[in-house]
Amino acid sequence: MFFRTMGHRHRSKHKHHRVKHEHKSRSSSSKRKKSRKYTDSSESDSDTSDEMRLREEERQKIAEQKKLRKALMKAHETPQQKRARRIAKKMAKEAKQRNALGWTGAFSDYSNGDNPFGDPQLMKPFMWQKKYEKEGRLNVTTSELIEENRIRLLENQTELEKIREKRLQREAMKNELEVLRRERENKEFVNWIKQETTFHLEQARTRSRIRMREGRAKPIDYLATYVSDGEDQDCEHFEFLEPTKYAENLTVRDYEDLLVDIKVYQEYHGEALNQFWNDMATVVQHRLNQQQATSAPTSAHRQEIHASVFADIEEMLNNKDVEHLLILEQQIQNKLNTDQSELDVGYWEMVLSLLRLRVARLRLNEDYKRRLKKYKQRREIETSNLTEMTENAQRTWKYVFFPSYEIYLLEGNYSPVCLNPKSVPQNVVPLGPDHKKYDINTLRCSLNKNNWLDDFIAEAKKGMTSDEATFAVEENIQKERAYLWSDRFRPRKPRYFNRVHTGFEWNKYNQTHYDLENPPPKIVQGYRFNIFYPDLIEPKPPRFKVSPCENDSDFCILKIEAGPPYEDIAFKIVNKEWELSCKRGFRCQFYNGIFQLWFHFKKYRYRR
């Protein structure tokens, strides 16, 4: 037990001694490391200081060299170079100041000596003493002023740039709107042109219908109906023939008029029927040339030349369709355009004209066959529909003419049978409830047609003396505007009975040169206008207006306006001053549909 205890103590001492020895060795190694570290840091600091010293010496050396070069340059430079150097230095300094102030763009060229404001201290920052005193900033420095001015200038430039962009956007939008407006106007203009063309074409067709209805149709009327495939219902007696048949056996004047009408229709139809009208114009022009050649003095010689070559030309053109003829036309045209020295130009021009005539006739014939087929098909459909309607009408109206119709009524079936309007025959005219009243009014108007006019004239002629005469000198009025009521009512001129009052003026000159046996010439002393307006729609009285005559200052135009359905009427009267007193015979009234305007001219007396 003792030995074990002693051994334990001996081991513990030995262990403690070993730990202590290790701690000493560790501390000594750490000290060695620290000393080595301090040695390394001191060495690096010394290296850095040496490097900085070398750099500083090198920098000073470069600066001294630069200063030396500058001194040498100043010593050897001329006065002009010295002046240019100073100016460049000054400009660089001013540019640096402008950059510090924030002057860019338009202000980059401003300086104290060159600015539009004439300010020699422009680049010196301005200090508003009262403002900074009020704000309590009297101790503000120059650099702060420069910075504030630079920031304010940048803000202003930014705002100006935004305003400029907005202005550009407005201008771009305005330009876009202008482009859209022009496009819209162009479209409207195109529509107006189309409407005008359609209107003129419809007017030409209407004239053709009227002439055909009245039995005085022209060849162009038949051609216009032919182009519409005979769809016009007013042309009942139209016979669908080949178009060249409508232009046969005409005079020279008729052929010339037909050519003019063809050009008119060609302009109205446009590209749709351009080929048809060109072919028709070719045929008509050929026949016009033949007619003129027949009536010319040298027609026999021309016919002889034509007969000698006509057989050869016909043999050349026979048995050829339109495509081959067009190819031949192009070949002849090329031959005439290239070399004419060894060609018989007259012969080939005649061949070319006959070839074009043949092409026009072939195309017209093909067009006629196509239109004739379409025309027959439509007629067959109309005939079948008419036959069906006639049969239905006969079945419906059979009992009307049947003898047992009275028995049918006696049995109690007194109410009329409701019929379909399509089943009524064409020769039966249905009568409305107002038809009888209309007939009575028509008869009354026919009986009283001339009574009101006779009464009106008789009333206007009352009191007419030998010094008065009827007056009916109307003046044409240029239609400055279209009446809005012209579509509903037929415009017409009113009836009138006017009188002009004439007489003598026994002034000093007439008393000296004339007497009662040899009276002086009569002069106009006044007018009486009686104009009848029985059918005025609006109850407003008529109005009159006097305007000077453009061609003659001794006369003027009296224009009277009433309203629908009457047109304005004007008279040319003597240009003198009127007596507007009722005692002098002036009257202007509208009563019982009669407008009366009576007046006399003033008489001027010479007084000393």
Coordinates of C-alpha atoms in Angstrom, one line a residue:
M1 CA 0.0 0.0 0.0
F2 CA 2.8 2.4 0.9
F3 CA 4.8 1.5 -2.2
R4 CA 1.8 2.1 -4.3
T5 CA 1.2 5.4 -2.8
M6 CA 4.7 6.5 -3.1
G7 CA 4.7 5.3 -6.7
H8 CA 1.6 7.4 -7.4
R9 CA 3.2 10.5 -5.9
H10 CA 6.3 9.9 -7.9
R11 CA 4.3 9.6 -11.1
S12 CA 2.3 12.7 -10.3
K13 CA 5.5 14.7 -9.7
H14 CA 7.0 13.4 -12.9
K15 CA 3.8 14.4 -14.8
H16 CA 3.8 17.8 -13.3
H17 CA 7.4 18.3 -14.2
R18 CA 6.7 17.3 -17.8
V19 CA 3.7 19.6 -18.1
K20 CA 5.8 22.5 -16.8
H21 CA 8.6 21.7 -19.2
E22 CA 6.2 21.7 -22.1
H23 CA 4.7 25.0 -21.0
K24 CA 8.2 26.6 -20.9
S25 CA 9.0 25.2 -24.3
R26 CA 5.7 26.7 -25.7
S27 CA 6.3 30.1 -24.2
S28 CA 9.8 30.2 -25.6
S29 CA 8.6 29.3 -29.1
S30 CA 5.9 31.9 -29.0
K31 CA 8.4 34.5 -28.0
R32 CA 10.6 33.5 -30.8
K33 CA 7.7 33.9 -33.2
K34 CA 6.8 37.3 -31.9
S35 CA 10.3 38.5 -32.2
R36 CA 10.5 37.2 -35.8
K37 CA 7.2 38.9 -36.6
Y38 CA 8.3 42.2 -35.2
T39 CA 11.5 41.9 -37.2
D40 CA 9.5 41.2 -40.5
S41 CA 7.1 44.2 -39.9
S42 CA 10.0 46.6 -39.3
E43 CA 11.7 45.4 -42.4
S44 CA 8.4 45.8 -44.5
D45 CA 7.9 49.3 -43.1
S46 CA 11.4 50.3 -44.0
D47 CA 10.8 49.0 -47.6
T48 CA 7.6 50.9 -48.0
S49 CA 9.1 54.2 -46.8
D50 CA 12.0 53.7 -49.2
E51 CA 9.6 53.1 -52.0
M52 CA 7.5 56.2 -51.2
R53 CA 10.7 58.2 -50.9
L54 CA 11.8 57.0 -54.3
R55 CA 8.4 57.9 -55.8
E56 CA 8.5 61.3 -54.3
E57 CA 11.9 61.9 -55.6
E58 CA 10.9 60.8 -59.1
R59 CA 7.8 63.0 -59.0
Q60 CA 9.9 66.0 -58.0
K61 CA 12.3 65.2 -60.7
I62 CA 9.5 65.1 -63.3
A63 CA 8.1 68.3 -62.0
E64 CA 11.5 70.0 -62.2
Q65 CA 12.0 68.7 -65.8
K66 CA 8.5 70.0 -66.7
K67 CA 9.2 73.3 -65.2
L68 CA 12.5 73.4 -67.0
R69 CA 10.9 72.6 -70.3
K70 CA 8.3 75.3 -69.7
A71 CA 11.0 77.8 -68.8
L72 CA 12.9 76.9 -72.0
M73 CA 9.8 77.2 -74.1
K74 CA 9.0 80.6 -72.6
A75 CA 12.5 81.7 -73.2
H76 CA 12.5 80.7 -76.9
E77 CA 8.8 81.5 -77.8
T78 CA 7.8 84.5 -80.0
P79 CA 5.3 87.2 -78.9
Q80 CA 2.6 85.6 -81.1
Q81 CA 3.1 82.2 -79.5
K82 CA 3.1 83.8 -76.1
R83 CA -0.2 85.5 -76.8
A84 CA -1.7 82.4 -78.2
R85 CA -0.6 80.4 -75.2
R86 CA -2.1 82.9 -72.8
I87 CA -5.4 83.0 -74.7
A88 CA -5.5 79.2 -74.7
K89 CA -4.8 79.2 -71.0
K90 CA -7.5 81.8 -70.4
M91 CA -10.0 79.9 -72.5
A92 CA -9.2 76.6 -70.7
K93 CA -9.7 78.4 -67.3
E94 CA -13.0 79.8 -68.5
A95 CA -14.1 76.4 -69.7
K96 CA -13.3 74.9 -66.4
Q97 CA -15.3 77.6 -64.7
R98 CA -18.2 77.1 -67.0
N99 CA -18.2 73.3 -66.3
A100 CA -18.1 74.1 -62.6
L101 CA -21.1 76.4 -63.0
G102 CA -22.9 73.8 -65.1
W103 CA -23.1 75.8 -68.3
T104 CA -23.6 73.4 -71.2
G105 CA -25.2 73.6 -74.6
A106 CA -26.0 77.1 -75.7
F107 CA -24.2 78.6 -72.7
S108 CA -20.9 76.8 -73.3
D109 CA -19.5 79.7 -75.4
Y110 CA -20.4 82.5 -73.0
S111 CA -17.6 84.3 -71.2
N112 CA -17.1 87.6 -69.4
G113 CA -16.0 89.3 -72.5
D114 CA -18.4 87.6 -75.0
N115 CA -22.0 87.2 -73.9
P116 CA -25.3 88.6 -75.2
F117 CA -26.0 90.3 -71.9
G118 CA -22.9 92.6 -71.9
D119 CA -22.0 91.5 -68.4
P120 CA -18.2 91.6 -67.7
Q121 CA -18.8 89.6 -64.5
L122 CA -21.0 86.9 -65.9
M123 CA -18.9 84.0 -64.5
K124 CA -18.8 85.5 -61.0
P125 CA -21.6 84.0 -58.9
F126 CA -24.3 86.5 -58.1
M127 CA -25.3 86.9 -54.4
W128 CA -28.7 88.3 -53.6
Q129 CA -27.8 90.1 -50.4
K130 CA -31.4 90.9 -49.3
K131 CA -32.6 87.4 -50.0
Y132 CA -29.8 85.7 -48.1
E133 CA -30.1 88.2 -45.3
K134 CA -33.8 87.4 -45.0
E135 CA -33.0 83.7 -45.0
G136 CA -30.2 84.1 -42.5
R137 CA -27.5 82.8 -44.8
L138 CA -25.1 85.7 -45.0
N139 CA -22.1 83.5 -44.3
V140 CA -22.7 81.4 -47.4
T141 CA -19.5 80.7 -49.3
T142 CA -18.7 81.2 -53.0
S143 CA -18.5 77.4 -53.6
E144 CA -21.9 77.0 -52.1
L145 CA -23.3 79.7 -54.4
I146 CA -21.7 78.0 -57.4
E147 CA -23.2 74.7 -56.4
E148 CA -26.7 76.1 -55.9
N149 CA -26.6 77.9 -59.2
R150 CA -25.4 74.8 -60.9
I151 CA -28.2 72.7 -59.4
R152 CA -30.8 75.4 -60.3
L153 CA -29.4 75.5 -63.9
L154 CA -29.6 71.8 -64.2
E155 CA -33.2 71.8 -63.0
N156 CA -34.1 74.5 -65.5
Q157 CA -32.4 72.6 -68.3
T158 CA -34.3 69.5 -67.4
E159 CA -37.6 71.4 -67.3
L160 CA -36.8 73.0 -70.7
E161 CA -36.0 69.6 -72.1
K162 CA -39.3 68.3 -70.9
I163 CA -41.1 71.3 -72.4
R164 CA -39.3 70.8 -75.7
E165 CA -40.2 67.1 -75.7
K166 CA -43.9 68.0 -75.1
R167 CA -43.8 70.6 -77.9
L168 CA -42.4 68.0 -80.2
Q169 CA -45.0 65.5 -79.2
R170 CA -47.7 68.1 -79.8
E171 CA -46.3 68.9 -83.2
A172 CA -46.1 65.2 -84.1
M173 CA -49.7 64.7 -82.9
K174 CA -50.8 67.8 -84.9
N175 CA -49.0 66.5 -88.0
E176 CA -50.7 63.1 -87.5
L177 CA -54.1 64.8 -87.2
E178 CA -53.3 66.8 -90.3
V179 CA -52.4 63.7 -92.2
L180 CA -55.6 62.0 -91.0
R181 CA -57.6 65.0 -92.0
R182 CA -56.1 65.1 -95.5
E183 CA -56.7 61.4 -95.9
R184 CA -60.3 61.8 -94.9
E185 CA -60.7 64.8 -97.3
N186 CA -59.2 62.7 -100.0
K187 CA -61.6 59.9 -99.4
E188 CA -64.5 62.4 -99.3
F189 CA -63.2 63.9 -102.5
V190 CA -63.1 60.5 -104.2
N191 CA -66.6 59.8 -102.9
W192 CA -67.8 63.2 -104.3
I193 CA -66.2 62.4 -107.7
K194 CA -67.9 59.0 -107.7
Q195 CA -71.2 60.6 -106.7
E196 CA -70.9 63.2 -109.4
T197 CA -70.0 60.6 -112.0
T198 CA -72.9 58.5 -111.0
F199 CA -75.2 61.5 -111.1
H200 CA -74.1 62.5 -114.6
L201 CA -74.5 58.9 -115.8
E202 CA -78.0 58.7 -114.3
Q203 CA -78.9 62.0 -116.0
A204 CA -77.7 60.7 -119.3
R205 CA -79.7 57.5 -118.8
T206 CA -82.7 59.6 -117.9
R207 CA -82.4 61.6 -121.1
S208 CA -82.1 58.4 -123.1
R209 CA -85.3 57.0 -121.4
I210 CA -87.2 60.2 -122.2
R211 CA -86.2 60.3 -125.8
M212 CA -87.0 56.6 -126.2
R213 CA -90.4 57.0 -124.5
E214 CA -91.3 59.9 -126.8
G215 CA -90.2 58.1 -130.0
R216 CA -87.2 60.4 -130.8
A217 CA -84.4 58.1 -129.7
K218 CA -80.8 58.6 -130.8
P219 CA -78.3 55.8 -131.5
I220 CA -76.6 56.5 -128.2
D221 CA -79.9 55.8 -126.4
Y222 CA -80.1 52.3 -127.9
L223 CA -76.4 51.7 -127.1
A224 CA -77.0 52.8 -123.5
T225 CA -79.9 50.5 -123.1
Y226 CA -77.9 47.7 -124.8
V227 CA -75.1 48.2 -122.2
S228 CA -77.6 47.9 -119.4
D229 CA -78.7 44.5 -120.9
G230 CA -82.2 45.9 -121.6
E231 CA -83.0 46.1 -117.9
D232 CA -84.7 49.5 -118.2
Q233 CA -88.5 49.0 -117.7
D234 CA -89.3 52.2 -119.6
C235 CA -87.8 50.8 -122.8
E236 CA -90.7 48.6 -123.8
H237 CA -90.1 48.8 -127.5
F238 CA -86.4 48.2 -127.3
E239 CA -85.1 45.5 -129.7
F240 CA -82.0 43.7 -128.6
L241 CA -79.7 43.8 -131.6
E242 CA -76.0 43.7 -132.4
P243 CA -74.6 47.1 -131.3
T244 CA -73.2 47.9 -134.7
K245 CA -76.8 47.7 -136.1
Y246 CA -77.7 50.8 -134.1
A247 CA -75.1 52.9 -136.0
E248 CA -76.1 52.2 -139.5
N249 CA -77.4 54.5 -142.3
L250 CA -76.6 57.7 -140.4
T251 CA -75.5 61.1 -141.7
V252 CA -72.1 62.7 -141.1
R253 CA -73.6 65.0 -138.4
D254 CA -75.2 62.0 -136.6
Y255 CA -71.9 60.1 -136.7
E256 CA -70.1 63.0 -135.2
D257 CA -72.7 63.5 -132.5
L258 CA -72.5 59.7 -131.7
L259 CA -68.7 59.9 -131.3
V260 CA -69.1 62.8 -128.8
D261 CA -71.8 60.8 -126.9
I262 CA -69.6 57.7 -126.8
K263 CA -66.8 59.7 -125.2
V264 CA -69.2 61.0 -122.6
Y265 CA -70.5 57.5 -121.7
Q266 CA -66.9 56.2 -121.8
E267 CA -65.9 58.8 -119.2
Y268 CA -68.8 58.0 -116.9
H269 CA -68.5 54.2 -117.1
G270 CA -64.8 54.2 -116.5
E271 CA -62.7 51.1 -116.9
A272 CA -65.7 48.7 -116.7
L273 CA -66.9 49.3 -120.2
N274 CA -63.8 51.0 -121.7
Q275 CA -63.1 48.2 -124.2
F276 CA -66.7 48.2 -125.5
W277 CA -66.9 51.9 -126.0
N278 CA -63.4 51.9 -127.7
D279 CA -64.5 49.2 -130.1
M280 CA -67.8 51.1 -130.8
A281 CA -65.9 54.3 -131.4
T282 CA -63.6 52.5 -133.9
V283 CA -66.6 51.2 -135.9
V284 CA -68.4 54.6 -135.8
Q285 CA -65.2 56.4 -136.9
H286 CA -64.7 54.0 -139.8
R287 CA -68.3 54.6 -141.0
L288 CA -67.8 58.4 -140.6
N289 CA -64.7 58.2 -142.7
Q290 CA -66.6 56.2 -145.3
Q291 CA -69.5 58.7 -145.3
Q292 CA -67.1 61.7 -145.6
A293 CA -65.2 59.9 -148.4
T294 CA -68.4 59.3 -150.3
S295 CA -69.3 63.0 -150.2
A296 CA -65.7 64.1 -151.0
P297 CA -64.8 65.1 -154.7
T298 CA -62.0 62.5 -154.9
S299 CA -64.1 59.7 -153.6
A300 CA -63.9 57.8 -156.9
H301 CA -60.1 57.7 -156.8
R302 CA -60.1 56.6 -153.2
Q303 CA -62.6 53.8 -153.9
E304 CA -60.5 52.7 -156.8
I305 CA -57.4 52.4 -154.7
H306 CA -59.3 50.7 -151.9
A307 CA -60.8 48.2 -154.3
S308 CA -57.4 47.2 -155.8
V309 CA -56.0 46.2 -152.4
F310 CA -59.1 45.3 -150.5
A311 CA -59.1 41.6 -151.6
D312 CA -55.5 41.1 -150.5
I313 CA -56.2 42.6 -147.1
E314 CA -59.4 40.6 -146.6
E315 CA -57.5 37.4 -147.5
M316 CA -54.8 38.3 -145.0
L317 CA -57.3 38.9 -142.2
N318 CA -59.9 36.2 -142.9
N319 CA -60.1 33.1 -140.6
K320 CA -58.2 34.7 -137.8
D321 CA -59.4 35.1 -134.2
V322 CA -58.9 38.1 -132.0
E323 CA -55.6 36.8 -130.5
H324 CA -54.0 36.2 -133.9
L325 CA -55.1 39.6 -135.1
L326 CA -53.7 41.4 -132.1
I327 CA -50.3 39.6 -132.7
L328 CA -50.4 40.7 -136.3
E329 CA -51.3 44.3 -135.2
Q330 CA -48.2 44.3 -133.0
Q331 CA -46.0 43.0 -135.8
I332 CA -47.2 45.7 -138.2
Q333 CA -46.8 48.4 -135.6
N334 CA -43.2 47.3 -134.9
K335 CA -42.5 47.3 -138.6
L336 CA -43.8 50.8 -139.0
N337 CA -41.9 52.1 -136.0
T338 CA -38.5 50.5 -136.9
D339 CA -37.8 51.0 -140.6
Q340 CA -39.9 53.1 -143.0
S341 CA -37.4 53.6 -145.8
E342 CA -38.4 50.6 -147.9
L343 CA -42.0 50.2 -146.8
D344 CA -45.3 51.4 -148.4
V345 CA -46.4 53.3 -145.3
G346 CA -49.8 54.1 -146.8
Y347 CA -50.6 50.5 -147.5
W348 CA -49.6 49.2 -144.1
E349 CA -51.5 52.0 -142.3
M350 CA -54.6 51.0 -144.3
V351 CA -54.0 47.4 -143.3
L352 CA -53.6 48.4 -139.7
S353 CA -56.9 50.4 -139.7
L354 CA -58.8 47.5 -141.3
L355 CA -57.2 45.1 -138.8
R356 CA -58.3 47.2 -135.9
L357 CA -61.8 47.5 -137.4
R358 CA -61.9 43.7 -137.7
V359 CA -60.8 43.2 -134.1
A360 CA -63.4 45.7 -132.8
R361 CA -66.2 43.9 -134.7
L362 CA -65.2 40.5 -133.5
R363 CA -65.1 41.6 -129.9
L364 CA -68.5 43.4 -130.3
N365 CA -69.9 40.2 -131.7
E366 CA -68.6 38.1 -128.8
D367 CA -70.0 40.6 -126.4
Y368 CA -73.4 40.6 -128.1
K369 CA -73.6 36.8 -127.9
R370 CA -72.9 36.9 -124.2
R371 CA -75.4 39.6 -123.5
L372 CA -78.0 38.1 -125.7
K373 CA -77.8 34.8 -123.8
K374 CA -78.2 36.7 -120.5
Y375 CA -81.1 38.8 -121.9
K376 CA -83.0 35.7 -123.1
Q377 CA -82.6 33.9 -119.7
R378 CA -83.9 37.0 -117.9
R379 CA -86.8 37.3 -120.3
E380 CA -87.7 33.6 -119.8
I381 CA -87.8 34.0 -116.1
E382 CA -90.0 37.2 -116.4
T383 CA -92.3 35.4 -118.8
S384 CA -92.7 32.4 -116.5
N385 CA -93.4 34.6 -113.5
L386 CA -95.9 36.7 -115.5
T387 CA -97.7 33.5 -116.7
E388 CA -97.9 32.2 -113.2
M389 CA -99.3 35.5 -111.9
T390 CA -101.8 35.7 -114.7
E391 CA -103.1 32.2 -114.0
N392 CA -103.4 32.9 -110.3
A393 CA -105.2 36.2 -111.1
Q394 CA -107.6 34.5 -113.5
R395 CA -108.4 31.9 -110.8
T396 CA -108.9 34.6 -108.2
W397 CA -110.9 37.0 -110.4
K398 CA -112.9 34.3 -112.2
Y399 CA -115.9 34.7 -109.9
V400 CA -116.0 38.4 -110.5
F401 CA -117.3 38.0 -114.0
F402 CA -119.2 34.8 -113.3
P403 CA -123.0 35.2 -113.7
S404 CA -123.6 33.5 -110.3
Y405 CA -121.8 36.4 -108.5
E406 CA -125.2 38.0 -107.8
I407 CA -126.4 34.8 -106.2
Y408 CA -123.2 34.6 -104.2
L409 CA -124.0 38.1 -102.8
L410 CA -127.6 37.3 -102.1
E411 CA -126.6 34.4 -100.0
G412 CA -125.1 36.8 -97.5
N413 CA -121.5 37.1 -98.6
Y414 CA -121.5 40.9 -99.0
S415 CA -118.0 41.6 -97.6
P416 CA -115.3 42.0 -100.2
V417 CA -112.7 39.4 -100.4
C418 CA -109.1 40.4 -99.3
L419 CA -106.7 39.8 -102.2
N420 CA -103.0 39.7 -102.5
P421 CA -101.7 42.7 -104.4
K422 CA -99.5 40.5 -106.6
S423 CA -102.6 38.6 -107.8
V424 CA -104.3 41.7 -109.2
P425 CA -104.0 41.8 -113.0
Q426 CA -101.9 44.5 -114.6
N427 CA -104.9 46.1 -116.4
V428 CA -106.8 46.6 -113.1
V429 CA -106.2 49.8 -111.2
P430 CA -107.1 49.6 -107.5
L431 CA -109.0 52.6 -106.2
G432 CA -108.2 54.0 -102.7
P433 CA -110.7 55.7 -100.3
D434 CA -109.6 59.1 -101.4
H435 CA -109.8 58.5 -105.1
K436 CA -113.3 59.9 -105.4
K437 CA -112.4 63.0 -103.5
Y438 CA -109.3 63.4 -105.7
D439 CA -111.5 63.1 -108.9
I440 CA -113.9 65.7 -107.6
N441 CA -111.0 68.1 -106.8
T442 CA -109.5 67.5 -110.3
L443 CA -112.8 68.3 -112.0
R444 CA -113.2 71.4 -109.9
C445 CA -109.7 72.5 -110.8
S446 CA -110.3 71.9 -114.5
L447 CA -113.5 73.9 -114.4
N448 CA -112.0 76.8 -112.4
K449 CA -108.6 76.7 -114.1
N450 CA -109.0 79.9 -116.0
N451 CA -111.6 81.6 -113.8
W452 CA -109.1 82.9 -111.2
L453 CA -106.8 84.2 -113.9
D454 CA -109.5 86.1 -115.7
D455 CA -110.7 87.6 -112.5
F456 CA -107.2 88.5 -111.6
I457 CA -106.5 90.2 -114.9
A458 CA -109.9 92.0 -114.8
E459 CA -109.1 93.3 -111.3
A460 CA -105.6 94.5 -112.3
K461 CA -107.0 96.3 -115.4
K462 CA -109.4 98.5 -113.4
G463 CA -108.7 102.2 -113.7
M464 CA -106.2 101.7 -116.6
T465 CA -105.9 104.9 -118.6
S466 CA -104.3 105.8 -122.0
D467 CA -101.1 106.9 -120.2
E468 CA -100.6 103.4 -118.9
A469 CA -99.5 100.2 -120.6
T470 CA -98.8 96.6 -119.6
F471 CA -95.3 95.9 -118.4
A472 CA -93.7 92.4 -118.6
V473 CA -90.0 93.0 -119.0
E474 CA -88.5 90.2 -116.9
E475 CA -84.8 89.9 -115.9
N476 CA -83.0 86.6 -115.7
I477 CA -81.9 85.7 -112.3
Q478 CA -78.7 83.7 -111.8
K479 CA -79.4 80.8 -109.5
E480 CA -77.0 81.4 -106.6
R481 CA -78.5 78.6 -104.5
A482 CA -80.6 75.5 -104.8
Y483 CA -84.0 75.6 -103.2
L484 CA -84.4 73.1 -100.3
W485 CA -88.0 72.6 -101.2
S486 CA -87.3 71.7 -104.9
D487 CA -87.4 68.0 -104.1
R488 CA -91.0 68.2 -102.7
F489 CA -92.6 70.9 -104.8
R490 CA -92.2 71.7 -108.5
P491 CA -90.8 75.3 -108.7
R492 CA -92.7 77.6 -110.9
K493 CA -92.9 81.3 -111.7
P494 CA -95.9 83.3 -110.4
R495 CA -98.4 85.0 -112.8
Y496 CA -98.5 88.8 -112.9
F497 CA -100.1 91.7 -114.5
N498 CA -98.0 94.9 -114.3
R499 CA -98.6 98.4 -115.6
V500 CA -96.2 101.2 -116.4
H501 CA -97.4 104.8 -116.0
T502 CA -96.0 107.3 -118.6
G503 CA -96.6 111.0 -119.1
F504 CA -95.1 114.4 -120.0
E505 CA -93.0 116.7 -117.9
W506 CA -93.7 120.4 -118.8
N507 CA -90.4 121.8 -117.6
K508 CA -88.9 124.9 -119.0
Y509 CA -87.1 123.1 -121.8
N510 CA -90.3 121.3 -122.9
Q511 CA -92.4 124.4 -122.6
T512 CA -89.9 126.2 -124.9
H513 CA -89.6 123.5 -127.6
Y514 CA -92.9 121.7 -127.5
D515 CA -96.7 122.4 -127.3
L516 CA -99.9 120.4 -127.0
E517 CA -100.0 119.7 -130.8
N518 CA -96.3 118.6 -130.8
P519 CA -96.0 117.1 -127.3
P520 CA -92.6 116.0 -125.9
P521 CA -91.7 112.3 -125.6
K522 CA -93.3 110.4 -122.8
I523 CA -91.2 109.3 -119.9
V524 CA -91.8 106.6 -117.2
Q525 CA -93.4 108.1 -114.2
G526 CA -94.2 105.0 -112.1
Y527 CA -95.1 101.3 -112.0
R528 CA -97.8 99.1 -110.7
F529 CA -96.9 95.5 -110.0
N530 CA -99.7 92.9 -109.4
I531 CA -98.2 89.4 -108.7
F532 CA -100.4 86.4 -107.9
Y533 CA -99.4 83.9 -105.3
P534 CA -102.4 81.6 -104.7
D535 CA -100.5 78.5 -103.4
L536 CA -97.9 79.9 -100.9
I537 CA -97.0 77.3 -98.4
E538 CA -95.8 79.7 -95.8
P539 CA -98.1 82.6 -94.8
K540 CA -95.2 85.2 -94.9
P541 CA -95.8 88.1 -97.3
P542 CA -93.4 88.5 -100.3
R543 CA -90.4 90.8 -100.1
F544 CA -88.8 93.0 -102.7
K545 CA -85.3 94.3 -103.1
V546 CA -83.8 96.9 -105.5
S547 CA -80.3 96.4 -106.8
P548 CA -78.3 98.5 -109.4
C549 CA -78.0 97.2 -112.9
E550 CA -74.4 96.3 -113.8
N551 CA -74.5 97.2 -117.4
D552 CA -76.6 100.4 -117.3
S553 CA -76.8 102.9 -114.5
D554 CA -80.1 104.4 -115.8
F555 CA -81.9 101.1 -114.8
C556 CA -82.1 98.9 -111.8
I557 CA -83.3 95.4 -110.9
L558 CA -86.5 94.9 -108.8
K559 CA -86.3 91.4 -107.3
I560 CA -89.4 89.9 -105.6
E561 CA -89.1 86.9 -103.3
A562 CA -92.1 84.9 -102.0
G563 CA -91.1 81.4 -101.0
P564 CA -92.0 77.9 -102.0
P565 CA -93.3 76.7 -104.4
Y566 CA -92.6 80.0 -106.3
E567 CA -89.3 81.0 -107.8
D568 CA -88.0 84.5 -107.4
I569 CA -88.9 86.9 -110.2
A570 CA -87.1 90.1 -111.3
F571 CA -88.0 93.1 -113.5
K572 CA -85.8 95.8 -115.0
I573 CA -87.1 99.3 -114.2
V574 CA -86.0 102.9 -114.4
N575 CA -83.5 103.9 -111.7
K576 CA -85.2 106.9 -110.0
E577 CA -86.2 107.8 -106.5
W578 CA -89.6 106.6 -105.4
E579 CA -92.4 108.6 -103.7
L580 CA -93.1 106.6 -100.5
S581 CA -96.1 108.6 -99.4
C582 CA -99.6 107.1 -99.6
K583 CA -100.9 110.4 -100.9
R584 CA -98.6 110.0 -103.9
G585 CA -100.1 106.6 -104.7
F586 CA -97.6 104.3 -103.0
R587 CA -99.0 100.9 -102.1
C588 CA -97.2 97.8 -100.9
Q589 CA -99.6 95.1 -99.6
F590 CA -100.3 91.4 -99.8
Y591 CA -104.0 90.5 -99.7
N592 CA -106.0 87.5 -101.0
G593 CA -102.9 85.9 -102.5
I594 CA -102.1 89.1 -104.5
F595 CA -98.9 91.1 -103.9
Q596 CA -99.4 94.8 -105.0
L597 CA -96.5 97.2 -105.3
W598 CA -97.5 100.6 -106.7
F599 CA -95.2 103.6 -106.8
H600 CA -94.5 106.9 -108.7
F601 CA -91.1 108.6 -109.2
K602 CA -90.3 111.9 -107.5
K603 CA -90.6 115.0 -109.7
Y604 CA -87.7 117.5 -109.3
R605 CA -88.5 121.2 -109.8
Y606 CA -85.9 123.7 -110.7
R607 CA -85.8 126.7 -108.3
R608 CA -83.5 129.7 -108.4

